[in-house]
């Protein structure tokens, strides 16, 4: 009997559209001889919608969108009652990015439902999503990173001038202002003076009630993918050639302004150190399945961890599958299958844990 794989995508997230592209590529790559594929769309309002058994490849991501007049609780209940095959072998692939998908929320629901799922669990997802907590942990474990500080909305609202002065004294200019729990460069601003800093904070607070402010590091932007459970492995280092200093959402996903170079042009000892650090960050955050670690590398060959992504973009042209193809020849479908195997492996580990006396 085939295994049922439920690919969940969309969601109440600024990365909604990115999720659709990832889901489309994943479902087209899954072995249909081995799996029954069920697309599960979450609208921008948070309503779940099942598209039924997928029989053909997705040609247009518009096929993955549906409208519904249901409510969130009833739509989730409908999925659990009428679509989840309780007497069959199931697995969930959460092709969700950002809020409610990459922050541990959906993972918590799947843990309660006792369903195996691909990727990181509640803790690692939450830690990776919150840039401030993530950076605090990296500080404790001596992971190289740039100067940073955080600012909450209530503090900004109560005394904006004092907040601005503290940022100027601690970080200085130019600096980057980011929502603490968002992705795809949404809500991020590069600030060179006080007026830009004020506008940047106002922009970031539209997407989160906590921001992170970082010093600007002039360097090349590189990435490493880590895949595994107890014995994770790091890919070769990949580099993005950027056509402008700050790559926003449009540059990353719409304009085609990112040019990947794999493997990156690095000294071997530097590349090895970055790969070791990537595995170390994977373990610090208690990751399972996969993670992408983003770096800056300066002209004097120093590297700094920028952030991690616990559910990176997963189209065929995304960095994660491209890195593994260049590392060991793993194809996109093979990588999908590997992640599914790791999910079942981790599920069996957790099932062996005694939860009572």
Coordinates of C-alpha atoms in Angstrom, one line a residue:
X1 CA 0.0 0.0 0.0
X2 CA 1.2 3.5 -0.8
X3 CA 2.1 6.0 1.9
X4 CA 0.0 9.1 2.0
X5 CA 1.9 12.3 1.9
X6 CA 0.1 15.5 2.8
X7 CA 1.9 18.6 1.5
X8 CA 0.7 21.6 3.5
X9 CA 1.4 25.1 2.0
X10 CA 0.3 28.7 1.8
X11 CA -0.6 30.0 5.3
X12 CA -1.0 33.3 7.1
X13 CA 2.4 34.5 6.3
X14 CA 4.2 37.2 4.3
X15 CA 5.9 34.2 2.6
X16 CA 2.6 32.8 1.4
X17 CA 3.5 33.0 -2.3
X18 CA 7.0 31.5 -1.8
X19 CA 5.4 28.6 -0.1
X20 CA 3.2 27.8 -3.2
X21 CA 6.3 27.6 -5.4
X22 CA 8.0 25.3 -2.9
X23 CA 5.0 23.0 -2.6
X24 CA 4.5 22.8 -6.4
X25 CA 8.1 21.7 -6.9
X26 CA 7.9 19.2 -4.0
X27 CA 4.7 17.6 -5.2
X28 CA 6.0 17.3 -8.8
X29 CA 9.1 15.6 -7.5
X30 CA 7.6 13.1 -5.1
X31 CA 7.5 9.5 -6.5
X32 CA 3.9 8.9 -7.4
X33 CA 4.4 5.2 -7.6
X34 CA 5.3 5.2 -4.0
X35 CA 3.1 7.9 -2.5
X36 CA -0.4 9.2 -2.7
X37 CA 0.0 13.0 -2.7
X38 CA -2.6 15.2 -1.1
X39 CA -2.2 19.0 -1.4
X40 CA -3.5 20.9 1.6
X41 CA -3.8 24.6 1.1
X42 CA -4.0 27.1 3.9
X43 CA -5.5 30.4 2.8
X44 CA -4.1 33.8 3.8
X45 CA -6.9 33.9 6.3
X46 CA -5.8 30.6 7.8
X47 CA -8.5 28.3 6.4
X48 CA -7.5 24.8 5.5
X49 CA -8.6 23.4 2.1
X50 CA -7.9 19.9 0.8
X51 CA -7.5 19.6 -3.0
X52 CA -7.9 15.8 -2.9
X53 CA -5.6 13.2 -4.4
X54 CA -3.1 14.7 -6.9
X55 CA -3.1 12.8 -10.1
X56 CA -1.0 15.0 -12.4
X57 CA 1.9 17.4 -12.0
X58 CA 1.2 21.0 -11.1
X59 CA 1.7 23.2 -14.1
X60 CA 0.6 26.5 -12.6
X61 CA 0.7 27.5 -8.9
X62 CA -2.7 29.1 -9.4
X63 CA -4.0 25.5 -9.4
X64 CA -2.9 25.2 -5.8
X65 CA -5.1 28.1 -4.6
X66 CA -8.7 27.7 -3.4
X67 CA -11.3 30.0 -1.7
X68 CA -13.5 28.8 1.1
X69 CA -16.2 30.3 3.3
X70 CA -15.4 28.0 6.2
X71 CA -13.9 28.9 9.5
X72 CA -10.4 28.0 10.7
X73 CA -11.5 25.5 13.4
X74 CA -14.1 23.8 11.2
X75 CA -11.7 23.6 8.2
X76 CA -9.1 21.9 10.3
X77 CA -11.7 19.6 11.8
X78 CA -12.9 18.7 8.2
X79 CA -9.3 17.8 7.2
X80 CA -8.8 15.6 10.3
X81 CA -12.2 13.9 10.0
X82 CA -12.6 13.5 6.2
X83 CA -9.2 13.6 4.6
X84 CA -6.6 12.3 7.0
X85 CA -6.4 8.5 6.5
X86 CA -6.2 7.3 10.1
X87 CA -5.9 3.6 9.3
X88 CA -3.1 4.1 6.7
X89 CA 0.5 5.2 6.7
X90 CA 0.7 9.0 6.6
X91 CA 3.4 11.7 6.6
X92 CA 3.1 15.5 6.4
X93 CA 5.5 17.7 4.4
X94 CA 5.0 21.2 5.7
X95 CA 6.1 23.3 2.7
X96 CA 5.3 26.4 4.8
X97 CA 7.6 29.4 5.3
X98 CA 7.5 32.0 8.0
X99 CA 4.7 32.6 10.5
X100 CA 2.6 29.6 11.6
X101 CA 4.6 27.3 9.4
X102 CA 8.3 27.6 10.2
X103 CA 7.9 28.8 13.8
X104 CA 6.9 25.6 15.5
X105 CA 3.1 26.2 15.3
X106 CA 2.2 23.6 12.7
X107 CA 4.8 21.3 14.2
X108 CA 3.1 21.4 17.6
X109 CA -0.2 20.5 16.0
X110 CA 1.4 17.5 14.2
X111 CA 3.0 16.4 17.4
X112 CA -0.4 16.4 19.1
X113 CA -1.9 14.4 16.2
X114 CA 1.0 11.9 16.4
X115 CA 1.8 12.2 12.7
X116 CA 5.3 12.0 11.3
X117 CA 6.4 15.1 9.4
X118 CA 9.4 16.4 7.5
X119 CA 11.8 18.8 8.9
X120 CA 12.4 20.6 12.2
X121 CA 10.4 20.1 15.4
X122 CA 8.7 22.6 17.7
X123 CA 11.8 23.8 19.6
X124 CA 14.2 24.1 16.7
X125 CA 11.6 25.8 14.5
X126 CA 10.8 28.4 17.1
X127 CA 14.5 29.0 17.9
X128 CA 15.3 29.4 14.2
X129 CA 12.4 31.7 13.5
X130 CA 13.2 34.1 16.3
X131 CA 16.4 35.9 15.2
X132 CA 16.9 37.5 18.7
X133 CA 16.8 34.2 20.6
X134 CA 18.8 32.5 17.9
X135 CA 21.5 35.1 18.1
X136 CA 21.5 35.0 21.9
X137 CA 22.2 31.3 21.7
X138 CA 24.9 31.8 19.2
X139 CA 26.6 34.3 21.5
X140 CA 26.6 31.8 24.3
X141 CA 28.2 29.1 22.1
X142 CA 30.7 31.5 20.5
X143 CA 29.3 31.3 17.0
X144 CA 30.9 34.2 15.0
X145 CA 28.3 36.9 14.2
X146 CA 27.9 40.6 13.9
X147 CA 26.9 43.1 16.6
X148 CA 23.1 43.1 17.2
X149 CA 20.5 44.3 19.7
X150 CA 16.7 43.9 20.0
X151 CA 13.9 46.3 20.5
X152 CA 10.3 45.6 21.5
X153 CA 7.3 47.7 20.3
X154 CA 6.2 48.8 23.7
X155 CA 9.7 50.1 24.5
X156 CA 9.7 52.0 21.1
X157 CA 6.3 53.4 21.7
X158 CA 7.1 54.5 25.3
X159 CA 10.3 56.3 24.4
X160 CA 11.3 56.3 20.8
X161 CA 14.1 59.0 21.2
X162 CA 15.9 57.0 23.9
X163 CA 15.6 53.8 21.7
X164 CA 17.1 55.6 18.7
X165 CA 20.0 56.9 20.8
X166 CA 20.7 53.5 22.2
X167 CA 20.8 51.9 18.8
X168 CA 23.1 54.7 17.5
X169 CA 25.5 54.1 20.4
X170 CA 25.4 50.3 20.3
X171 CA 25.2 49.5 16.6
X172 CA 25.8 52.8 14.7
X173 CA 25.3 53.3 11.0
X174 CA 24.8 51.8 8.5
X175 CA 22.6 49.2 10.2
X176 CA 19.9 46.8 9.2
X177 CA 16.5 46.7 11.0
X178 CA 14.5 43.5 10.7
X179 CA 11.3 42.0 12.2
X180 CA 12.6 39.4 14.7
X181 CA 10.3 36.7 13.3
X182 CA 9.9 37.1 9.6
X183 CA 11.7 36.0 6.4
X184 CA 12.3 36.6 2.7
X185 CA 13.6 40.1 3.5
X186 CA 10.1 41.4 4.1
X187 CA 10.0 44.4 6.4
X188 CA 13.8 44.8 6.4
X189 CA 15.5 48.3 6.0
X190 CA 19.1 49.4 5.5
X191 CA 19.5 52.6 7.5
X192 CA 22.3 55.2 7.2
X193 CA 20.9 57.9 9.5
X194 CA 18.4 58.7 12.2
X195 CA 15.5 59.4 9.9
X196 CA 16.0 56.2 8.0
X197 CA 16.4 54.3 11.3
X198 CA 13.1 55.7 12.5
X199 CA 11.3 54.7 9.3
X200 CA 12.9 51.3 9.3
X201 CA 11.7 50.6 12.8
X202 CA 8.2 51.7 11.9
X203 CA 8.3 49.4 8.9
X204 CA 9.6 46.4 10.9
X205 CA 7.0 46.8 13.6
X206 CA 4.3 46.3 11.0
X207 CA 5.3 42.6 10.8
X208 CA 6.3 41.9 14.4
X209 CA 6.3 43.4 17.9
X210 CA 10.0 42.7 18.3
X211 CA 12.8 43.8 16.0
X212 CA 16.5 43.0 15.7
X213 CA 19.0 45.7 14.7
X214 CA 22.3 44.5 13.2
X215 CA 25.5 46.1 12.2
X216 CA 26.3 46.1 8.4
X217 CA 28.9 43.5 7.5
X218 CA 30.5 44.1 4.1
X219 CA 31.1 40.7 2.6
X220 CA 30.0 38.0 0.2
X221 CA 26.8 36.3 1.0
X222 CA 27.1 32.5 1.2
X223 CA 25.0 29.5 2.3
X224 CA 25.4 25.9 3.5
X225 CA 22.7 23.3 3.7
X226 CA 22.8 20.8 6.6
X227 CA 20.8 17.5 6.3
X228 CA 20.4 14.7 8.8
X229 CA 19.2 13.8 12.3
X230 CA 21.7 12.6 14.8
X231 CA 24.6 12.6 12.3
X232 CA 24.0 15.7 10.2
X233 CA 26.2 16.4 7.1
X234 CA 27.0 19.8 5.6
X235 CA 26.9 20.6 1.9
X236 CA 29.6 22.5 0.0
X237 CA 29.4 26.3 0.4
X238 CA 27.4 28.2 -2.1
X239 CA 27.6 31.9 -2.9
X240 CA 25.1 34.4 -4.2
X241 CA 26.5 37.1 -6.5
X242 CA 24.5 40.2 -5.7
X243 CA 23.7 42.9 -8.2
X244 CA 23.0 45.4 -5.4
X245 CA 23.9 45.8 -1.8
X246 CA 20.7 44.7 -0.2
X247 CA 18.6 42.0 -1.8
X248 CA 15.0 42.6 -0.9
X249 CA 12.0 40.3 -1.6
X250 CA 11.6 41.4 -5.3
X251 CA 15.3 40.8 -6.0
X252 CA 15.2 37.3 -4.4
X253 CA 12.0 36.0 -5.9
X254 CA 10.8 38.2 -8.8
X255 CA 13.7 40.0 -10.5
X256 CA 16.1 37.1 -10.9
X257 CA 18.9 39.3 -9.5
X258 CA 20.7 36.6 -7.5
X259 CA 23.3 34.6 -9.3
X260 CA 24.4 31.4 -7.5
X261 CA 28.0 30.1 -7.6
X262 CA 28.5 26.6 -6.3
X263 CA 30.9 25.8 -4.9
X264 CA 31.9 29.2 -3.6
X265 CA 35.4 30.5 -4.4
X266 CA 37.0 30.0 -1.0
X267 CA 40.2 28.7 0.6
X268 CA 39.7 25.1 1.6
X269 CA 40.4 25.7 5.3
X270 CA 37.9 28.5 5.4
X271 CA 35.2 26.3 3.6
X272 CA 35.9 23.5 6.1
X273 CA 35.5 25.8 9.1
X274 CA 32.2 27.1 7.7
X275 CA 30.9 23.6 7.2
X276 CA 31.9 22.6 10.8
X277 CA 30.2 25.7 12.1
X278 CA 27.0 25.0 10.1
X279 CA 26.8 21.5 11.8
X280 CA 27.5 23.1 15.2
X281 CA 24.6 25.6 14.7
X282 CA 22.4 22.7 13.6
X283 CA 23.1 20.9 16.9
X284 CA 22.8 24.1 19.0
X285 CA 19.3 24.7 17.7
X286 CA 18.3 21.0 18.2
X287 CA 17.5 20.6 14.5
X288 CA 16.3 17.6 12.7
X289 CA 15.9 17.0 9.0
X290 CA 17.4 20.1 7.4
X291 CA 18.5 23.7 7.9
X292 CA 20.2 26.3 5.7
X293 CA 22.9 28.4 7.4
X294 CA 23.5 31.9 5.9
X295 CA 26.9 33.6 6.1
X296 CA 28.8 36.7 5.4
X297 CA 32.4 36.3 4.3
X298 CA 34.7 39.4 4.4
X299 CA 37.6 40.3 2.2
X300 CA 40.0 39.3 5.0
X301 CA 38.5 35.8 5.0
X302 CA 36.5 36.1 8.2
X303 CA 33.0 34.5 8.3
X304 CA 29.9 35.5 10.3
X305 CA 26.7 33.6 10.6
X306 CA 23.8 35.8 9.6
X307 CA 20.9 33.5 10.3
X308 CA 19.4 30.1 9.8
X309 CA 16.4 28.9 7.9
X310 CA 14.7 25.8 9.3
X311 CA 12.4 25.4 6.2
X312 CA 14.3 27.0 3.3
X313 CA 12.8 27.6 -0.1
X314 CA 12.5 24.4 -1.9
X315 CA 11.9 25.0 -5.6
X316 CA 14.2 23.3 -8.1
X317 CA 16.2 26.5 -8.4
X318 CA 16.5 27.1 -4.7
X319 CA 19.9 27.0 -3.0
X320 CA 19.3 23.9 -0.8
X321 CA 18.7 21.3 -3.6
X322 CA 21.4 23.0 -5.8
X323 CA 23.9 22.7 -3.0
X324 CA 23.4 19.0 -2.6
X325 CA 23.5 18.3 -6.3
X326 CA 27.0 19.9 -6.3
X327 CA 28.0 18.2 -3.1
X328 CA 27.4 14.6 -3.8
X329 CA 25.2 14.4 -6.9
X330 CA 21.9 14.1 -5.0
X331 CA 19.0 14.9 -7.3
X332 CA 16.0 17.0 -6.3
X333 CA 13.7 13.9 -6.1
X334 CA 16.4 12.0 -4.1
X335 CA 16.7 14.9 -1.6
X336 CA 12.9 14.9 -1.1
X337 CA 13.0 11.1 -0.5
X338 CA 15.9 11.5 1.9
X339 CA 14.0 14.1 4.0
X340 CA 11.0 11.8 4.1
X341 CA 13.2 8.9 5.3
X342 CA 14.7 11.1 8.0
X343 CA 11.2 12.1 9.1
X344 CA 10.1 8.5 9.6
X345 CA 13.4 7.7 11.4
X346 CA 12.9 10.6 13.8
X347 CA 9.2 9.6 14.4
X348 CA 10.3 6.0 15.3
X349 CA 12.9 7.5 17.8
X350 CA 10.2 9.5 19.5
X351 CA 7.8 6.6 19.6
X352 CA 10.3 4.6 21.6
X353 CA 10.4 7.2 24.4
X354 CA 8.4 6.2 27.5
X355 CA 5.9 9.0 28.4
X356 CA 4.4 7.4 31.5
X357 CA 5.3 5.3 34.6

